[in-house]
């Protein structure tokens, strides 16, 4: 019988530990939990980090699972309840809006794209599943920051750097945007992250009425806007999609 490779077994155990424990774990916690010397644990973590399977928080030095795990294939995503419940509704949103649709969740200090529906035309597009977006400037990120207390804290701790001259970076102004987002039930990004690009997003809730993600559309400013304002029918379509996914997750009516 072939012998198991010890380093692979240890790496697998480390990933399971990070998946099932707290949001982030320190080197000492990981080494102690797995019965490893710190040097051995650090070597495995460094390798996993280089491959994108583990990420280290710069401030605390603690580790958590990395986004690269989502890029390995669609098997995990197909059984991920949020994505599975959103598949039909996001397809419908792409068809009705004529724009690309993104489904995002909080990951570290950003938004991880877990599902992407292409814009229904013949233009060349790049699949963005596994990509990260900032919390403070994107519509998806603002929605998560407005409704999820953890995301809110992450956004405040993150470096809210400007991407364009429209990016809101000051804390007081950012908090005002979150208040507006909660009041109207959606968030907007009009050239705050990318020049010439706008997006609209709304929150998704689960059966406990807890925010678990956000869904939104992204496209050229001239398509999403009219007379200097975002098109109300597109805002309504995004909000309807978010409500539909929330209902399928057991959230009831919002």
Short mmCIF file of N, CA and C in Angstrom, two decimals, residues 86-103 115-120 140 199-204 214-218 224 231-245:
data_model
loop_
_atom_site.label_atom_id
_atom_site.label_comp_id
_atom_site.label_asym_id
_atom_site.label_seq_id
_atom_site.Cartn_x
_atom_site.Cartn_y
_atom_site.Cartn_z
N UNK A 86 -29.03 31.65 -6.26
CA UNK A 86 -29.01 32.88 -7.07
C UNK A 86 -28.90 32.62 -8.57
N UNK A 87 -28.60 31.40 -8.98
CA UNK A 87 -28.30 31.13 -10.39
C UNK A 87 -29.39 31.61 -11.34
N UNK A 88 -30.62 31.17 -11.09
CA UNK A 88 -31.72 31.51 -11.99
C UNK A 88 -31.99 33.01 -11.98
N UNK A 89 -32.00 33.59 -10.78
CA UNK A 89 -32.35 35.00 -10.65
C UNK A 89 -31.30 35.91 -11.26
N UNK A 90 -30.02 35.55 -11.13
CA UNK A 90 -28.96 36.38 -11.73
C UNK A 90 -28.98 36.26 -13.25
N UNK A 91 -29.30 35.09 -13.76
CA UNK A 91 -29.46 34.94 -15.22
C UNK A 91 -30.58 35.85 -15.72
N UNK A 92 -31.69 35.84 -14.99
CA UNK A 92 -32.83 36.70 -15.36
C UNK A 92 -32.45 38.17 -15.32
N UNK A 93 -31.68 38.56 -14.30
CA UNK A 93 -31.27 39.95 -14.16
C UNK A 93 -30.37 40.37 -15.32
N UNK A 94 -29.46 39.51 -15.72
CA UNK A 94 -28.60 39.83 -16.86
C UNK A 94 -29.42 40.01 -18.13
N UNK A 95 -30.41 39.15 -18.33
CA UNK A 95 -31.24 39.27 -19.53
C UNK A 95 -32.09 40.54 -19.52
N UNK A 96 -32.68 40.84 -18.37
CA UNK A 96 -33.58 41.99 -18.30
C UNK A 96 -32.84 43.33 -18.33
N UNK A 97 -31.64 43.36 -17.75
CA UNK A 97 -30.88 44.61 -17.68
C UNK A 97 -29.95 44.80 -18.87
N UNK A 98 -29.56 43.68 -19.48
CA UNK A 98 -28.59 43.75 -20.57
C UNK A 98 -27.17 43.99 -20.09
N UNK A 99 -26.93 43.83 -18.78
CA UNK A 99 -25.62 44.09 -18.20
C UNK A 99 -25.07 42.85 -17.49
N UNK A 100 -23.78 42.89 -17.17
CA UNK A 100 -23.18 41.79 -16.42
C UNK A 100 -23.63 41.84 -14.97
N UNK A 101 -23.73 40.67 -14.36
CA UNK A 101 -24.21 40.54 -12.98
C UNK A 101 -23.13 39.88 -12.13
N UNK A 102 -22.92 40.44 -10.94
CA UNK A 102 -21.94 39.87 -10.00
C UNK A 102 -22.61 39.57 -8.66
N UNK A 103 -22.23 38.45 -8.09
CA UNK A 103 -22.67 38.06 -6.75
C UNK A 103 -21.43 38.07 -5.87
N UNK A 115 -19.93 34.59 -8.13
CA UNK A 115 -20.69 34.23 -9.32
C UNK A 115 -20.71 35.44 -10.26
N UNK A 116 -20.60 35.17 -11.55
CA UNK A 116 -20.55 36.23 -12.55
C UNK A 116 -21.31 35.78 -13.78
N UNK A 117 -22.31 36.54 -14.17
CA UNK A 117 -23.07 36.28 -15.38
C UNK A 117 -22.65 37.32 -16.42
N UNK A 118 -22.22 36.86 -17.57
CA UNK A 118 -21.78 37.78 -18.61
C UNK A 118 -22.92 38.65 -19.13
N UNK A 119 -22.55 39.82 -19.59
CA UNK A 119 -23.48 40.69 -20.30
C UNK A 119 -23.96 39.95 -21.56
N UNK A 120 -25.28 39.92 -21.79
CA UNK A 120 -25.81 39.11 -22.90
C UNK A 120 -25.65 39.74 -24.27
N UNK A 140 -21.23 46.74 -4.61
CA UNK A 140 -21.30 45.52 -3.79
C UNK A 140 -20.69 45.76 -2.42
N UNK A 199 -22.17 50.89 -11.37
CA UNK A 199 -22.77 49.65 -10.87
C UNK A 199 -23.85 49.97 -9.84
N UNK A 200 -24.76 49.03 -9.72
CA UNK A 200 -25.87 49.12 -8.75
C UNK A 200 -25.93 47.78 -8.03
N UNK A 201 -26.10 47.79 -6.71
CA UNK A 201 -26.14 46.53 -5.95
C UNK A 201 -27.14 46.63 -4.81
N UNK A 202 -27.64 45.46 -4.40
CA UNK A 202 -28.60 45.37 -3.29
C UNK A 202 -28.23 44.18 -2.41
N UNK A 203 -28.67 44.20 -1.14
CA UNK A 203 -28.28 43.15 -0.20
C UNK A 203 -29.12 41.88 -0.31
N UNK A 204 -28.49 40.75 0.03
CA UNK A 204 -29.17 39.46 0.12
C UNK A 204 -29.13 39.01 1.57
N UNK A 214 -24.29 40.20 -1.63
CA UNK A 214 -24.88 41.28 -2.40
C UNK A 214 -24.86 40.91 -3.87
N UNK A 215 -25.85 41.41 -4.60
CA UNK A 215 -25.91 41.16 -6.04
C UNK A 215 -26.01 42.50 -6.75
N UNK A 216 -25.38 42.60 -7.90
CA UNK A 216 -25.40 43.88 -8.60
C UNK A 216 -25.12 43.75 -10.08
N UNK A 217 -25.39 44.82 -10.80
CA UNK A 217 -25.07 44.88 -12.22
C UNK A 217 -23.98 45.92 -12.44
N UNK A 218 -23.19 45.71 -13.47
CA UNK A 218 -22.10 46.62 -13.80
C UNK A 218 -22.09 46.87 -15.30
N UNK A 224 -26.18 52.66 -17.88
CA UNK A 224 -26.87 52.56 -16.60
C UNK A 224 -27.53 53.86 -16.18
N UNK A 231 -30.78 54.75 -13.97
CA UNK A 231 -32.11 54.42 -14.48
C UNK A 231 -32.93 53.69 -13.41
N UNK A 232 -34.09 54.21 -13.04
CA UNK A 232 -34.88 53.61 -11.97
C UNK A 232 -35.31 52.18 -12.25
N UNK A 233 -35.52 51.83 -13.53
CA UNK A 233 -35.93 50.46 -13.83
C UNK A 233 -34.81 49.46 -13.56
N UNK A 234 -33.55 49.91 -13.70
CA UNK A 234 -32.43 49.04 -13.40
C UNK A 234 -32.26 48.87 -11.89
N UNK A 235 -32.46 49.97 -11.16
CA UNK A 235 -32.42 49.88 -9.69
C UNK A 235 -33.48 48.91 -9.20
N UNK A 236 -34.69 49.02 -9.74
CA UNK A 236 -35.79 48.13 -9.34
C UNK A 236 -35.46 46.68 -9.68
N UNK A 237 -34.85 46.44 -10.84
CA UNK A 237 -34.52 45.07 -11.25
C UNK A 237 -33.50 44.44 -10.31
N UNK A 238 -32.49 45.23 -9.90
CA UNK A 238 -31.47 44.71 -8.98
C UNK A 238 -32.09 44.40 -7.62
N UNK A 239 -32.92 45.30 -7.12
CA UNK A 239 -33.55 45.08 -5.83
C UNK A 239 -34.50 43.87 -5.87
N UNK A 240 -35.21 43.71 -6.97
CA UNK A 240 -36.11 42.56 -7.12
C UNK A 240 -35.31 41.26 -7.12
N UNK A 241 -34.18 41.26 -7.79
CA UNK A 241 -33.33 40.07 -7.82
C UNK A 241 -32.83 39.72 -6.41
N UNK A 242 -32.38 40.73 -5.68
CA UNK A 242 -31.89 40.49 -4.32
C UNK A 242 -33.00 39.95 -3.42
N UNK A 243 -34.20 40.49 -3.56
CA UNK A 243 -35.33 40.01 -2.76
C UNK A 243 -35.67 38.56 -3.13
N UNK A 244 -35.62 38.24 -4.40
CA UNK A 244 -35.95 36.89 -4.84
C UNK A 244 -34.96 35.87 -4.28
N UNK A 245 -33.67 36.19 -4.33
CA UNK A 245 -32.67 35.29 -3.78
C UNK A 245 -32.86 35.17 -2.26
#
